[in-house]
PDB file of C-alpha atoms in Angstrom:
ATOM      1  CA  UNK A   1      -9.769 -53.458  29.093  1.00  0.00           C
ATOM      2  CA  UNK A   2     -12.442 -51.676  26.524  1.00  0.00           C
ATOM      3  CA  UNK A   3     -14.033 -48.435  27.523  1.00  0.00           C
ATOM      4  CA  UNK A   4     -17.707 -48.404  27.305  1.00  0.00           C
ATOM      5  CA  UNK A   5     -19.694 -45.134  27.129  1.00  0.00           C
ATOM      6  CA  UNK A   6     -20.719 -45.846  30.565  1.00  0.00           C
ATOM      7  CA  UNK A   7     -17.622 -46.913  32.226  1.00  0.00           C
ATOM      8  CA  UNK A   8     -15.594 -43.837  33.580  1.00  0.00           C
ATOM      9  CA  UNK A   9     -12.461 -43.032  32.252  1.00  0.00           C
ATOM     10  CA  UNK A  10      -9.270 -44.191  34.596  1.00  0.00           C
ATOM     11  CA  UNK A  11      -7.552 -41.584  36.457  1.00  0.00           C
ATOM     12  CA  UNK A  12      -4.385 -40.559  35.108  1.00  0.00           C
ATOM     13  CA  UNK A  13      -1.515 -42.981  35.580  1.00  0.00           C
ATOM     14  CA  UNK A  14      -3.874 -45.930  36.077  1.00  0.00           C
ATOM     15  CA  UNK A  15      -4.111 -48.527  33.392  1.00  0.00           C
ATOM     16  CA  UNK A  16      -5.297 -52.429  33.434  1.00  0.00           C
ATOM     17  CA  UNK A  17      -5.964 -55.075  30.689  1.00  0.00           C
ATOM     18  CA  UNK A  18      -6.131 -58.892  30.129  1.00  0.00           C
ATOM     19  CA  UNK A  19      -4.119 -60.318  27.197  1.00  0.00           C
ATOM     20  CA  UNK A  20      -6.953 -62.660  26.274  1.00  0.00           C
ATOM     21  CA  UNK A  21      -6.915 -64.544  23.066  1.00  0.00           C
ATOM     22  CA  UNK A  22      -9.027 -63.758  20.542  1.00  0.00           C
ATOM     23  CA  UNK A  23     -12.158 -65.606  19.738  1.00  0.00           C
ATOM     24  CA  UNK A  24     -11.148 -67.108  16.383  1.00  0.00           C
ATOM     25  CA  UNK A  25      -8.279 -68.702  18.042  1.00  0.00           C
ATOM     26  CA  UNK A  26     -10.526 -70.144  20.865  1.00  0.00           C
ATOM     27  CA  UNK A  27     -12.645 -71.340  17.982  1.00  0.00           C
ATOM     28  CA  UNK A  28      -9.564 -73.031  16.112  1.00  0.00           C
ATOM     29  CA  UNK A  29      -7.837 -74.587  19.039  1.00  0.00           C
ATOM     30  CA  UNK A  30     -11.209 -76.383  20.206  1.00  0.00           C
ATOM     31  CA  UNK A  31     -11.934 -77.132  16.535  1.00  0.00           C
ATOM     32  CA  UNK A  32      -8.344 -79.095  16.467  1.00  0.00           C
ATOM     33  CA  UNK A  33      -9.107 -80.673  19.902  1.00  0.00           C
ATOM     34  CA  UNK A  34     -12.340 -81.943  18.603  1.00  0.00           C
ATOM     35  CA  UNK A  35     -10.897 -83.311  15.338  1.00  0.00           C
ATOM     36  CA  UNK A  36      -7.987 -85.156  17.633  1.00  0.00           C
ATOM     37  CA  UNK A  37     -10.498 -86.359  19.810  1.00  0.00           C
ATOM     38  CA  UNK A  38     -12.726 -87.836  16.565  1.00  0.00           C
ATOM     39  CA  UNK A  39      -9.637 -89.510  15.330  1.00  0.00           C
ATOM     40  CA  UNK A  40      -9.046 -91.068  18.835  1.00  0.00           C
ATOM     41  CA  UNK A  41     -12.384 -92.254  19.225  1.00  0.00           C
ATOM     42  CA  UNK A  42     -12.905 -93.999  15.653  1.00  0.00           C
ATOM     43  CA  UNK A  43     -13.735 -97.633  15.714  1.00  0.00           C
ATOM     44  CA  UNK A  44     -13.464 -97.306  19.588  1.00  0.00           C
ATOM     45  CA  UNK A  45     -16.491 -98.758  22.087  1.00  0.00           C
ATOM     46  CA  UNK A  46     -17.428 -98.178  25.559  1.00  0.00           C
ATOM     47  CA  UNK A  47     -15.226 -96.273  27.602  1.00  0.00           C
ATOM     48  CA  UNK A  48     -12.711 -95.604  25.011  1.00  0.00           C
ATOM     49  CA  UNK A  49     -15.342 -93.868  22.597  1.00  0.00           C
ATOM     50  CA  UNK A  50     -16.338 -90.722  25.059  1.00  0.00           C
ATOM     51  CA  UNK A  51     -12.955 -90.672  26.792  1.00  0.00           C
ATOM     52  CA  UNK A  52     -10.732 -88.560  23.984  1.00  0.00           C
ATOM     53  CA  UNK A  53     -13.502 -85.896  24.137  1.00  0.00           C
ATOM     54  CA  UNK A  54     -13.909 -85.640  28.071  1.00  0.00           C
ATOM     55  CA  UNK A  55      -9.873 -85.416  28.578  1.00  0.00           C
ATOM     56  CA  UNK A  56      -9.313 -83.265  25.331  1.00  0.00           C
ATOM     57  CA  UNK A  57     -11.894 -80.537  25.197  1.00  0.00           C
ATOM     58  CA  UNK A  58     -11.534 -79.264  28.516  1.00  0.00           C
ATOM     59  CA  UNK A  59      -7.495 -79.975  28.526  1.00  0.00           C
ATOM     60  CA  UNK A  60      -7.652 -77.773  25.310  1.00  0.00           C
ATOM     61  CA  UNK A  61      -9.935 -74.768  26.676  1.00  0.00           C
ATOM     62  CA  UNK A  62      -7.941 -74.875  29.952  1.00  0.00           C
ATOM     63  CA  UNK A  63      -4.674 -74.063  28.037  1.00  0.00           C
ATOM     64  CA  UNK A  64      -6.497 -71.392  26.104  1.00  0.00           C
ATOM     65  CA  UNK A  65      -7.629 -69.896  29.214  1.00  0.00           C
ATOM     66  CA  UNK A  66      -3.838 -70.331  30.091  1.00  0.00           C
ATOM     67  CA  UNK A  67      -2.619 -68.492  27.492  1.00  0.00           C
ATOM     68  CA  UNK A  68      -4.672 -65.628  28.047  1.00  0.00           C
ATOM     69  CA  UNK A  69      -4.046 -65.255  31.840  1.00  0.00           C
ATOM     70  CA  UNK A  70      -1.724 -62.341  31.639  1.00  0.00           C
ATOM     71  CA  UNK A  71      -2.712 -59.403  33.285  1.00  0.00           C
ATOM     72  CA  UNK A  72      -0.671 -55.724  32.569  1.00  0.00           C
ATOM     73  CA  UNK A  73      -1.672 -52.996  35.026  1.00  0.00           C
ATOM     74  CA  UNK A  74      -0.529 -49.887  36.009  1.00  0.00           C
ATOM     75  CA  UNK A  75      -1.379 -48.477  39.905  1.00  0.00           C
ATOM     76  CA  UNK A  76       0.187 -47.984  43.292  1.00  0.00           C
ATOM     77  CA  UNK A  77       3.457 -46.773  42.158  1.00  0.00           C
ATOM     78  CA  UNK A  78       4.388 -49.980  40.071  1.00  0.00           C
ATOM     79  CA  UNK A  79       4.036 -51.507  36.701  1.00  0.00           C
ATOM     80  CA  UNK A  80       2.457 -54.964  37.111  1.00  0.00           C
ATOM     81  CA  UNK A  81       3.264 -57.843  34.053  1.00  0.00           C
ATOM     82  CA  UNK A  82       1.682 -61.035  35.230  1.00  0.00           C
ATOM     83  CA  UNK A  83       3.472 -61.822  38.679  1.00  0.00           C
ATOM     84  CA  UNK A  84       6.552 -59.240  37.794  1.00  0.00           C
ATOM     85  CA  UNK A  85       6.404 -56.141  39.104  1.00  0.00           C
ATOM     86  CA  UNK A  86       8.468 -52.683  38.228  1.00  0.00           C
ATOM     87  CA  UNK A  87       8.027 -49.519  40.743  1.00  0.00           C
ATOM     88  CA  UNK A  88       7.642 -46.873  38.413  1.00  0.00           C
ATOM     89  CA  UNK A  89      10.616 -44.662  39.905  1.00  0.00           C
ATOM     90  CA  UNK A  90      12.960 -47.113  37.668  1.00  0.00           C
ATOM     91  CA  UNK A  91      11.197 -46.046  34.581  1.00  0.00           C
ATOM     92  CA  UNK A  92      13.441 -43.452  32.227  1.00  0.00           C
ATOM     93  CA  UNK A  93      11.001 -43.590  29.516  1.00  0.00           C
ATOM     94  CA  UNK A  94       8.637 -45.139  27.726  1.00  0.00           C
ATOM     95  CA  UNK A  95       7.764 -46.113  24.082  1.00  0.00           C
ATOM     96  CA  UNK A  96       4.809 -47.522  22.473  1.00  0.00           C
ATOM     97  CA  UNK A  97       5.469 -49.955  19.643  1.00  0.00           C
ATOM     98  CA  UNK A  98       3.489 -50.677  16.508  1.00  0.00           C
ATOM     99  CA  UNK A  99       3.807 -54.429  14.894  1.00  0.00           C
ATOM    100  CA  UNK A 100       6.725 -53.185  13.126  1.00  0.00           C
ATOM    101  CA  UNK A 101       8.427 -51.822  16.366  1.00  0.00           C
ATOM    102  CA  UNK A 102       7.939 -54.683  18.113  1.00  0.00           C
ATOM    103  CA  UNK A 103       9.386 -56.785  15.687  1.00  0.00           C
ATOM    104  CA  UNK A 104      12.486 -54.585  15.328  1.00  0.00           C
ATOM    105  CA  UNK A 105      12.801 -54.438  19.316  1.00  0.00           C
ATOM    106  CA  UNK A 106      12.816 -58.221  19.714  1.00  0.00           C
ATOM    107  CA  UNK A 107      14.117 -59.045  15.849  1.00  0.00           C
ATOM    108  CA  UNK A 108      17.987 -59.889  15.563  1.00  0.00           C
ATOM    109  CA  UNK A 109      19.848 -56.936  17.278  1.00  0.00           C
ATOM    110  CA  UNK A 110      17.224 -57.794  20.294  1.00  0.00           C
ATOM    111  CA  UNK A 111      19.259 -57.390  23.851  1.00  0.00           C
ATOM    112  CA  UNK A 112      19.307 -60.990  25.674  1.00  0.00           C
ATOM    113  CA  UNK A 113      18.857 -59.374  29.078  1.00  0.00           C
ATOM    114  CA  UNK A 114      15.412 -57.818  28.066  1.00  0.00           C
ATOM    115  CA  UNK A 115      12.744 -58.912  30.170  1.00  0.00           C
ATOM    116  CA  UNK A 116       9.967 -59.511  27.504  1.00  0.00           C
ATOM    117  CA  UNK A 117       6.404 -60.507  27.990  1.00  0.00           C
ATOM    118  CA  UNK A 118       4.794 -60.572  24.379  1.00  0.00           C
ATOM    119  CA  UNK A 119       1.749 -62.232  23.176  1.00  0.00           C
ATOM    120  CA  UNK A 120       1.993 -62.870  19.133  1.00  0.00           C
ATOM    121  CA  UNK A 121      -1.654 -62.352  18.743  1.00  0.00           C
ATOM    122  CA  UNK A 122      -1.498 -58.829  20.178  1.00  0.00           C
ATOM    123  CA  UNK A 123       0.171 -56.272  17.500  1.00  0.00           C
ATOM    124  CA  UNK A 124       1.182 -53.255  19.886  1.00  0.00           C
ATOM    125  CA  UNK A 125       3.432 -53.071  22.804  1.00  0.00           C
ATOM    126  CA  UNK A 126       5.578 -50.990  25.076  1.00  0.00           C
ATOM    127  CA  UNK A 127       9.522 -50.749  25.656  1.00  0.00           C
ATOM    128  CA  UNK A 128       9.800 -49.641  29.255  1.00  0.00           C
ATOM    129  CA  UNK A 129      13.476 -48.326  29.588  1.00  0.00           C
ATOM    130  CA  UNK A 130      15.157 -48.409  32.683  1.00  0.00           C
ATOM    131  CA  UNK A 131      17.306 -46.256  34.832  1.00  0.00           C
ATOM    132  CA  UNK A 132      17.971 -48.496  37.699  1.00  0.00           C
ATOM    133  CA  UNK A 133      21.938 -49.027  38.202  1.00  0.00           C
ATOM    134  CA  UNK A 134      21.676 -52.499  40.281  1.00  0.00           C
ATOM    135  CA  UNK A 135      19.634 -53.934  37.164  1.00  0.00           C
ATOM    136  CA  UNK A 136      21.378 -55.368  34.394  1.00  0.00           C
ATOM    137  CA  UNK A 137      17.829 -55.321  32.422  1.00  0.00           C
ATOM    138  CA  UNK A 138      17.868 -52.250  29.825  1.00  0.00           C
ATOM    139  CA  UNK A 139      14.416 -52.127  29.108  1.00  0.00           C
ATOM    140  CA  UNK A 140      10.872 -54.496  29.244  1.00  0.00           C
ATOM    141  CA  UNK A 141       9.011 -54.976  26.346  1.00  0.00           C
ATOM    142  CA  UNK A 142       5.407 -55.708  26.963  1.00  0.00           C
ATOM    143  CA  UNK A 143       2.574 -56.765  24.491  1.00  0.00           C
ATOM    144  CA  UNK A 144      -0.631 -54.422  24.699  1.00  0.00           C
ATOM    145  CA  UNK A 145      -3.716 -53.811  22.950  1.00  0.00           C
ATOM    146  CA  UNK A 146      -3.443 -50.183  23.672  1.00  0.00           C
ATOM    147  CA  UNK A 147       0.253 -48.862  23.738  1.00  0.00           C
ATOM    148  CA  UNK A 148      -0.222 -45.144  23.679  1.00  0.00           C
ATOM    149  CA  UNK A 149      -2.245 -45.568  26.706  1.00  0.00           C
ATOM    150  CA  UNK A 150      -0.405 -47.824  28.548  1.00  0.00           C
ATOM    151  CA  UNK A 151       2.892 -45.754  27.891  1.00  0.00           C
ATOM    152  CA  UNK A 152       0.842 -42.356  29.288  1.00  0.00           C
ATOM    153  CA  UNK A 153      -0.353 -44.044  32.172  1.00  0.00           C
ATOM    154  CA  UNK A 154       3.589 -45.080  33.094  1.00  0.00           C
ATOM    155  CA  UNK A 155       4.722 -41.812  32.524  1.00  0.00           C
ATOM    156  CA  UNK A 156       2.061 -40.096  34.372  1.00  0.00           C
ATOM    157  CA  UNK A 157       2.589 -42.962  37.605  1.00  0.00           C
ATOM    158  CA  UNK A 158       6.352 -42.055  37.255  1.00  0.00           C
ATOM    159  CA  UNK A 159       5.751 -38.378  37.196  1.00  0.00           C
ATOM    160  CA  UNK A 160       3.569 -38.450  40.183  1.00  0.00           C
ATOM    161  CA  UNK A 161       5.355 -40.569  41.942  1.00  0.00           C
ATOM    162  CA  UNK A 162       8.551 -38.012  41.577  1.00  0.00           C
ATOM    163  CA  UNK A 163       6.247 -35.207  42.739  1.00  0.00           C
ATOM    164  CA  UNK A 164       5.306 -37.423  45.839  1.00  0.00           C
ATOM    165  CA  UNK A 165       9.022 -38.045  46.814  1.00  0.00           C
ATOM    166  CA  UNK A 166       9.751 -34.412  46.109  1.00  0.00           C
ATOM    167  CA  UNK A 167       6.947 -33.102  48.403  1.00  0.00           C
ATOM    168  CA  UNK A 168       7.981 -35.780  50.952  1.00  0.00           C
ATOM    169  CA  UNK A 169      11.741 -34.388  50.973  1.00  0.00           C
ATOM    170  CA  UNK A 170      10.582 -30.564  51.220  1.00  0.00           C
ATOM    171  CA  UNK A 171       7.980 -31.565  54.454  1.00  0.00           C
ATOM    172  CA  UNK A 172      11.057 -33.504  55.889  1.00  0.00           C
ATOM    173  CA  UNK A 173      13.412 -30.453  55.601  1.00  0.00           C
ATOM    174  CA  UNK A 174      11.421 -27.439  55.959  1.00  0.00           C
ATOM    175  CA  UNK A 175      14.475 -25.561  56.089  1.00  0.00           C
ATOM    176  CA  UNK A 176      15.140 -25.985  52.482  1.00  0.00           C
ATOM    177  CA  UNK A 177      18.735 -26.633  53.613  1.00  0.00           C
TER     178      UNK A 177
END
């Protein structure tokens, strides 16, 4: 998600982006598919002449689209990464990571129970530390092009959810006892 001068800024605690592939990966992937189709086509006639192009190019485009389909969003009191959902009430802290920080978190000393959605063509990420005694997952690591913005949105959503819970609890017990 890129903010243009005409787009209004998202409210605090809201964030949305899609982890699409950069144009140069599309160009390289399609070029490899064309070269492979040309290799298969060499010397063929009739149906075999155009079939590699008709199969490989759409299959490659579908595969490249599938690699860039992941959406990361914060809203409605949860972090959504593709089809995984994390209620923000379980977020203990959020650490924005640059490329080196991501490499360190996912390197040799990585926790095998961590939930990881990372895309190698995206340098930034966030580490979401969890506070859920019922869940053995210690943290999430999620790729993002805007780690600071995503971290701020998660913390704002967590704080807003905590404020709502306190307000509901105070309204339910007006005597304060």
